[in-house]
PDB file of C-alpha atoms in Angstrom:
ATOM      1  CA  UNK B   1     152.183  58.413 187.529  1.00 45.00           C
ATOM      2  CA  UNK B   2     155.774  57.171 187.608  1.00 54.00           C
ATOM      3  CA  UNK B   3     157.112  54.268 189.612  1.00 54.00           C
ATOM      4  CA  UNK B   4     160.729  53.287 189.933  1.00 54.00           C
ATOM      5  CA  UNK B   5     162.708  50.536 191.609  1.00 57.00           C
ATOM      6  CA  UNK B   6     165.250  47.790 191.137  1.00 62.00           C
ATOM      7  CA  UNK B   7     163.681  44.306 190.956  1.00 76.00           C
ATOM      8  CA  UNK B   8     161.764  42.292 188.399  1.00 81.00           C
ATOM      9  CA  UNK B   9     158.980  41.702 190.946  1.00 87.00           C
ATOM     10  CA  UNK B  10     158.885  45.427 191.730  1.00 90.00           C
ATOM     11  CA  UNK B  11     158.676  46.191 188.017  1.00 93.00           C
ATOM     12  CA  UNK B  12     155.716  43.859 187.605  1.00 93.00           C
ATOM     13  CA  UNK B  13     154.002  45.402 190.663  1.00 92.00           C
ATOM     14  CA  UNK B  14     154.550  48.942 189.301  1.00 92.00           C
ATOM     15  CA  UNK B  15     153.019  47.937 185.967  1.00 94.00           C
ATOM     16  CA  UNK B  16     150.060  46.435 187.823  1.00 93.00           C
ATOM     17  CA  UNK B  17     149.623  49.614 189.908  1.00 91.00           C
ATOM     18  CA  UNK B  18     149.564  51.761 186.773  1.00 89.00           C
ATOM     19  CA  UNK B  19     146.348  49.945 185.866  1.00 89.00           C
ATOM     20  CA  UNK B  20     146.983  50.447 182.158  1.00 90.00           C
ATOM     21  CA  UNK B  21     146.484  47.071 180.446  1.00 92.00           C
ATOM     22  CA  UNK B  22     148.913  45.545 182.951  1.00 95.00           C
ATOM     23  CA  UNK B  23     148.874  42.003 181.540  1.00 95.00           C
ATOM     24  CA  UNK B  24     149.655  43.220 178.015  1.00 95.00           C
ATOM     25  CA  UNK B  25     152.339  45.687 179.134  1.00 96.00           C
ATOM     26  CA  UNK B  26     153.992  43.244 181.560  1.00 96.00           C
ATOM     27  CA  UNK B  27     154.185  40.485 178.948  1.00 96.00           C
ATOM     28  CA  UNK B  28     155.833  42.782 176.387  1.00 96.00           C
ATOM     29  CA  UNK B  29     158.328  44.137 178.926  1.00 96.00           C
ATOM     30  CA  UNK B  30     159.158  40.693 180.319  1.00 95.00           C
ATOM     31  CA  UNK B  31     159.777  39.322 176.814  1.00 96.00           C
ATOM     32  CA  UNK B  32     162.232  42.172 176.153  1.00 96.00           C
ATOM     33  CA  UNK B  33     163.998  41.855 179.526  1.00 96.00           C
ATOM     34  CA  UNK B  34     164.288  38.066 179.292  1.00 93.00           C
ATOM     35  CA  UNK B  35     166.289  36.521 182.107  1.00 91.00           C
ATOM     36  CA  UNK B  36     168.446  39.564 182.859  1.00 93.00           C
ATOM     37  CA  UNK B  37     168.220  41.066 186.348  1.00 93.00           C
ATOM     38  CA  UNK B  38     166.562  44.488 186.477  1.00 94.00           C
ATOM     39  CA  UNK B  39     168.871  47.220 187.780  1.00 93.00           C
ATOM     40  CA  UNK B  40     166.362  50.088 187.669  1.00 95.00           C
ATOM     41  CA  UNK B  41     163.017  50.904 186.077  1.00 95.00           C
ATOM     42  CA  UNK B  42     160.512  53.697 185.578  1.00 96.00           C
ATOM     43  CA  UNK B  43     156.811  53.262 184.749  1.00 95.00           C
ATOM     44  CA  UNK B  44     155.138  56.443 183.509  1.00 93.00           C
ATOM     45  CA  UNK B  45     151.471  56.667 182.532  1.00 88.00           C
ATOM     46  CA  UNK B  46     150.217  59.762 180.770  1.00 83.00           C
ATOM     47  CA  UNK B  47     146.823  60.960 179.605  1.00 71.00           C
ATOM     48  CA  UNK B  48     146.615  63.333 176.650  1.00 69.00           C
ATOM     49  CA  UNK B  49     143.754  65.088 174.924  1.00 69.00           C
ATOM     50  CA  UNK B  50     143.567  64.751 171.141  1.00 68.00           C
ATOM     51  CA  UNK B  51     140.788  66.911 169.672  1.00 70.00           C
ATOM     52  CA  UNK B  52     137.675  65.451 171.326  1.00 71.00           C
ATOM     53  CA  UNK B  53     139.320  62.197 172.467  1.00 70.00           C
ATOM     54  CA  UNK B  54     141.078  61.285 175.686  1.00 69.00           C
ATOM     55  CA  UNK B  55     144.089  59.072 175.012  1.00 74.00           C
ATOM     56  CA  UNK B  56     146.171  57.190 177.516  1.00 81.00           C
ATOM     57  CA  UNK B  57     149.592  55.669 177.085  1.00 88.00           C
ATOM     58  CA  UNK B  58     152.269  54.157 179.254  1.00 94.00           C
ATOM     59  CA  UNK B  59     156.044  54.172 178.876  1.00 95.00           C
ATOM     60  CA  UNK B  60     158.163  51.643 180.754  1.00 96.00           C
ATOM     61  CA  UNK B  61     161.925  52.197 180.949  1.00 97.00           C
ATOM     62  CA  UNK B  62     164.079  49.338 182.198  1.00 97.00           C
ATOM     63  CA  UNK B  63     167.786  49.242 182.908  1.00 96.00           C
ATOM     64  CA  UNK B  64     169.653  45.936 183.100  1.00 95.00           C
ATOM     65  CA  UNK B  65     173.375  45.328 183.448  1.00 93.00           C
ATOM     66  CA  UNK B  66     173.847  45.468 179.666  1.00 95.00           C
ATOM     67  CA  UNK B  67     170.760  47.088 178.109  1.00 96.00           C
ATOM     68  CA  UNK B  68     168.287  49.932 178.208  1.00 97.00           C
ATOM     69  CA  UNK B  69     164.785  48.769 177.288  1.00 97.00           C
ATOM     70  CA  UNK B  70     161.933  51.083 176.386  1.00 96.00           C
ATOM     71  CA  UNK B  71     158.357  49.892 176.011  1.00 96.00           C
ATOM     72  CA  UNK B  72     155.496  52.089 174.904  1.00 95.00           C
ATOM     73  CA  UNK B  73     151.807  51.170 174.791  1.00 95.00           C
ATOM     74  CA  UNK B  74     149.079  53.316 173.218  1.00 90.00           C
ATOM     75  CA  UNK B  75     145.365  52.711 173.060  1.00 87.00           C
ATOM     76  CA  UNK B  76     143.397  53.495 169.930  1.00 82.00           C
ATOM     77  CA  UNK B  77     139.676  53.940 169.365  1.00 79.00           C
ATOM     78  CA  UNK B  78     137.823  51.860 166.803  1.00 80.00           C
ATOM     79  CA  UNK B  79     138.431  53.162 163.301  1.00 82.00           C
ATOM     80  CA  UNK B  80     138.201  52.131 159.660  1.00 84.00           C
ATOM     81  CA  UNK B  81     140.927  49.504 160.125  1.00 84.00           C
ATOM     82  CA  UNK B  82     139.489  47.963 163.296  1.00 84.00           C
ATOM     83  CA  UNK B  83     135.856  47.735 164.397  1.00 88.00           C
ATOM     84  CA  UNK B  84     136.879  47.542 168.069  1.00 91.00           C
ATOM     85  CA  UNK B  85     139.298  49.578 170.205  1.00 87.00           C
ATOM     86  CA  UNK B  86     142.855  48.246 170.253  1.00 87.00           C
ATOM     87  CA  UNK B  87     146.262  48.827 171.827  1.00 90.00           C
ATOM     88  CA  UNK B  88     149.693  48.903 170.246  1.00 91.00           C
ATOM     89  CA  UNK B  89     152.745  47.896 172.272  1.00 94.00           C
ATOM     90  CA  UNK B  90     156.321  48.267 171.092  1.00 94.00           C
ATOM     91  CA  UNK B  91     159.602  47.491 172.823  1.00 96.00           C
ATOM     92  CA  UNK B  92     163.133  48.435 171.911  1.00 95.00           C
ATOM     93  CA  UNK B  93     166.270  47.024 173.455  1.00 95.00           C
ATOM     94  CA  UNK B  94     169.418  49.142 173.261  1.00 95.00           C
ATOM     95  CA  UNK B  95     172.911  48.105 174.353  1.00 95.00           C
ATOM     96  CA  UNK B  96     174.166  50.517 177.013  1.00 95.00           C
ATOM     97  CA  UNK B  97     177.251  51.189 174.904  1.00 94.00           C
ATOM     98  CA  UNK B  98     174.987  52.640 172.164  1.00 92.00           C
ATOM     99  CA  UNK B  99     173.463  55.327 174.382  1.00 93.00           C
ATOM    100  CA  UNK B 100     175.079  58.570 173.309  1.00 89.00           C
ATOM    101  CA  UNK B 101     173.324  61.021 175.607  1.00 90.00           C
ATOM    102  CA  UNK B 102     171.209  61.224 178.730  1.00 93.00           C
ATOM    103  CA  UNK B 103     169.838  64.740 179.122  1.00 93.00           C
ATOM    104  CA  UNK B 104     167.915  65.772 182.206  1.00 95.00           C
ATOM    105  CA  UNK B 105     166.327  69.226 182.084  1.00 96.00           C
ATOM    106  CA  UNK B 106     165.042  70.630 185.372  1.00 96.00           C
ATOM    107  CA  UNK B 107     162.530  73.439 185.793  1.00 96.00           C
ATOM    108  CA  UNK B 108     162.913  75.115 189.175  1.00 95.00           C
ATOM    109  CA  UNK B 109     160.598  77.809 190.563  1.00 93.00           C
ATOM    110  CA  UNK B 110     162.157  80.796 192.338  1.00 93.00           C
ATOM    111  CA  UNK B 111     165.772  79.892 191.487  1.00 94.00           C
ATOM    112  CA  UNK B 112     167.111  82.727 193.659  1.00 95.00           C
ATOM    113  CA  UNK B 113     165.966  80.839 196.747  1.00 94.00           C
ATOM    114  CA  UNK B 114     166.890  77.349 195.550  1.00 94.00           C
ATOM    115  CA  UNK B 115     168.236  75.011 198.214  1.00 94.00           C
ATOM    116  CA  UNK B 116     170.115  71.766 197.500  1.00 93.00           C
ATOM    117  CA  UNK B 117     167.831  68.744 197.374  1.00 90.00           C
ATOM    118  CA  UNK B 118     164.653  70.675 196.549  1.00 93.00           C
ATOM    119  CA  UNK B 119     162.611  68.929 193.881  1.00 95.00           C
ATOM    120  CA  UNK B 120     162.274  70.611 190.510  1.00 96.00           C
ATOM    121  CA  UNK B 121     158.774  71.627 189.452  1.00 96.00           C
ATOM    122  CA  UNK B 122     159.238  69.626 186.258  1.00 96.00           C
ATOM    123  CA  UNK B 123     161.843  67.381 184.635  1.00 97.00           C
ATOM    124  CA  UNK B 124     162.330  66.282 181.049  1.00 95.00           C
ATOM    125  CA  UNK B 125     164.426  63.161 180.472  1.00 95.00           C
ATOM    126  CA  UNK B 126     165.781  62.875 176.928  1.00 93.00           C
ATOM    127  CA  UNK B 127     167.753  59.799 175.907  1.00 93.00           C
ATOM    128  CA  UNK B 128     169.579  59.421 172.605  1.00 90.00           C
ATOM    129  CA  UNK B 129     171.059  56.306 171.026  1.00 89.00           C
ATOM    130  CA  UNK B 130     171.096  57.237 167.358  1.00 78.00           C
ATOM    131  CA  UNK B 131     167.839  55.730 166.139  1.00 66.00           C
ATOM    132  CA  UNK B 132     166.200  59.161 165.687  1.00 60.00           C
ATOM    133  CA  UNK B 133     167.899  62.499 165.127  1.00 60.00           C
ATOM    134  CA  UNK B 134     166.329  65.909 164.680  1.00 62.00           C
ATOM    135  CA  UNK B 135     167.947  68.311 162.238  1.00 67.00           C
ATOM    136  CA  UNK B 136     167.200  72.025 162.728  1.00 70.00           C
ATOM    137  CA  UNK B 137     168.269  74.186 159.765  1.00 74.00           C
ATOM    138  CA  UNK B 138     168.055  77.906 159.163  1.00 79.00           C
ATOM    139  CA  UNK B 139     169.445  80.177 156.474  1.00 79.00           C
ATOM    140  CA  UNK B 140     172.969  81.331 157.252  1.00 80.00           C
ATOM    141  CA  UNK B 141     173.620  85.067 157.225  1.00 81.00           C
ATOM    142  CA  UNK B 142     176.526  87.427 157.409  1.00 82.00           C
ATOM    143  CA  UNK B 143     176.830  90.548 159.534  1.00 78.00           C
ATOM    144  CA  UNK B 144     175.864  92.911 156.697  1.00 83.00           C
ATOM    145  CA  UNK B 145     172.128  93.761 156.994  1.00 82.00           C
ATOM    146  CA  UNK B 146     172.041  94.785 153.280  1.00 85.00           C
ATOM    147  CA  UNK B 147     173.652  91.584 151.980  1.00 84.00           C
ATOM    148  CA  UNK B 148     171.432  89.553 149.648  1.00 82.00           C
ATOM    149  CA  UNK B 149     173.911  86.760 148.909  1.00 83.00           C
ATOM    150  CA  UNK B 150     173.027  83.133 149.547  1.00 84.00           C
ATOM    151  CA  UNK B 151     175.171  81.975 152.469  1.00 79.00           C
ATOM    152  CA  UNK B 152     173.730  78.463 152.560  1.00 80.00           C
ATOM    153  CA  UNK B 153     172.326  76.972 155.715  1.00 80.00           C
ATOM    154  CA  UNK B 154     173.452  76.434 159.247  1.00 78.00           C
ATOM    155  CA  UNK B 155     171.962  74.119 161.810  1.00 74.00           C
ATOM    156  CA  UNK B 156     172.308  71.495 164.450  1.00 66.00           C
ATOM    157  CA  UNK B 157     171.602  67.807 164.778  1.00 62.00           C
ATOM    158  CA  UNK B 158     170.132  66.557 168.049  1.00 59.00           C
ATOM    159  CA  UNK B 159     169.700  62.962 169.188  1.00 56.00           C
ATOM    160  CA  UNK B 160     166.091  62.696 170.265  1.00 59.00           C
ATOM    161  CA  UNK B 161     165.090  59.053 170.508  1.00 80.00           C
ATOM    162  CA  UNK B 162     163.027  59.390 173.676  1.00 89.00           C
ATOM    163  CA  UNK B 163     161.762  62.369 175.615  1.00 90.00           C
ATOM    164  CA  UNK B 164     159.726  61.957 178.797  1.00 92.00           C
ATOM    165  CA  UNK B 165     158.217  64.958 180.636  1.00 93.00           C
ATOM    166  CA  UNK B 166     157.165  64.606 184.271  1.00 94.00           C
ATOM    167  CA  UNK B 167     155.744  67.479 186.299  1.00 94.00           C
ATOM    168  CA  UNK B 168     154.949  67.894 189.964  1.00 94.00           C
ATOM    169  CA  UNK B 169     151.552  69.439 189.146  1.00 92.00           C
ATOM    170  CA  UNK B 170     150.465  66.756 186.692  1.00 89.00           C
ATOM    171  CA  UNK B 171     152.203  63.632 188.013  1.00 91.00           C
ATOM    172  CA  UNK B 172     153.010  64.406 191.637  1.00 92.00           C
ATOM    173  CA  UNK B 173     156.285  64.921 193.511  1.00 94.00           C
ATOM    174  CA  UNK B 174     156.962  61.172 193.815  1.00 93.00           C
ATOM    175  CA  UNK B 175     156.953  60.861 190.019  1.00 92.00           C
ATOM    176  CA  UNK B 176     159.476  63.684 189.687  1.00 95.00           C
ATOM    177  CA  UNK B 177     161.688  62.078 192.345  1.00 95.00           C
ATOM    178  CA  UNK B 178     161.448  58.657 190.650  1.00 94.00           C
ATOM    179  CA  UNK B 179     162.389  60.129 187.283  1.00 95.00           C
ATOM    180  CA  UNK B 180     165.455  61.770 188.834  1.00 96.00           C
ATOM    181  CA  UNK B 181     166.427  58.424 190.407  1.00 95.00           C
ATOM    182  CA  UNK B 182     166.102  56.536 187.105  1.00 96.00           C
ATOM    183  CA  UNK B 183     167.993  59.236 185.187  1.00 96.00           C
ATOM    184  CA  UNK B 184     170.868  59.037 187.656  1.00 96.00           C
ATOM    185  CA  UNK B 185     170.993  55.223 187.424  1.00 95.00           C
ATOM    186  CA  UNK B 186     171.020  55.383 183.614  1.00 96.00           C
ATOM    187  CA  UNK B 187     173.708  58.096 183.553  1.00 95.00           C
ATOM    188  CA  UNK B 188     175.913  56.089 185.906  1.00 95.00           C
ATOM    189  CA  UNK B 189     175.396  52.891 183.872  1.00 94.00           C
ATOM    190  CA  UNK B 190     176.332  54.566 180.591  1.00 93.00           C
ATOM    191  CA  UNK B 191     179.402  56.178 182.170  1.00 89.00           C
ATOM    192  CA  UNK B 192     180.576  52.768 183.370  1.00 83.00           C
ATOM    193  CA  UNK B 193     180.001  51.075 179.986  1.00 75.00           C
ATOM    194  CA  UNK B 194     182.864  51.104 177.446  1.00 74.00           C
ATOM    195  CA  UNK B 195     182.078  52.792 174.133  1.00 66.00           C
ATOM    196  CA  UNK B 196     181.652  50.505 171.088  1.00 62.00           C
ATOM    197  CA  UNK B 197     184.702  50.029 168.882  1.00 59.00           C
TER     198      UNK B 197
END
C-alpha cells in the first residue's frame, strides 16, 4: 500500500492508515522532519515471506524544501537476543543537493498498444545519494576466442541507496500512481537544487 501527498497532517494520516506500528513510525519520521514543511511523501508497506516467516516492513519517503528523508521500519520475531518480538526503525536525512540520481523504471504490458497516461504494470524507484554503491565486475576479454591472456577486469559502479518496487497486482493501481507522483516531485526538486561545491 502506498500513500502520497503534501502536508504534515496528511503524512501522519497516511502512516496511521498503513496500520504498521503507526505511533512508532510517525514519531521517527516527525523527529527527522522537524519543523520543515512537507512538500511530498510516500508511505509504502510491504509484506515478504522469509522461509517459514511472514515479515512486514514499511518505508516512508518524505520530501521537504531542502531534504529527502527515508525511514524504514522492520519487525523481527523473538530470537536469541530478544525474548519478545521487536521492531527496528531507522531514518536518514539527505540534503537534496546530495541526490545524484532518481531512476524510475516502468514495466508496461503490451507496449505496441501503449497510450499516453496509461499506468505501468509495475514501477521501480531507485534513488542514489552516494551512501551505497554497487560494483559489478567481470573479466575483460579481447575479440580473439583463442586468447588466454589476462586482460584484467571491466565493470560498472551503480548508486543504489534505495530501491522501491511497487506493482499494480501486489499494491494496487493507486500505489503505482502515488509512486509516480512522488518520483516526479523528487526529480523536479533535485533539478531545481544547485549541486554542492
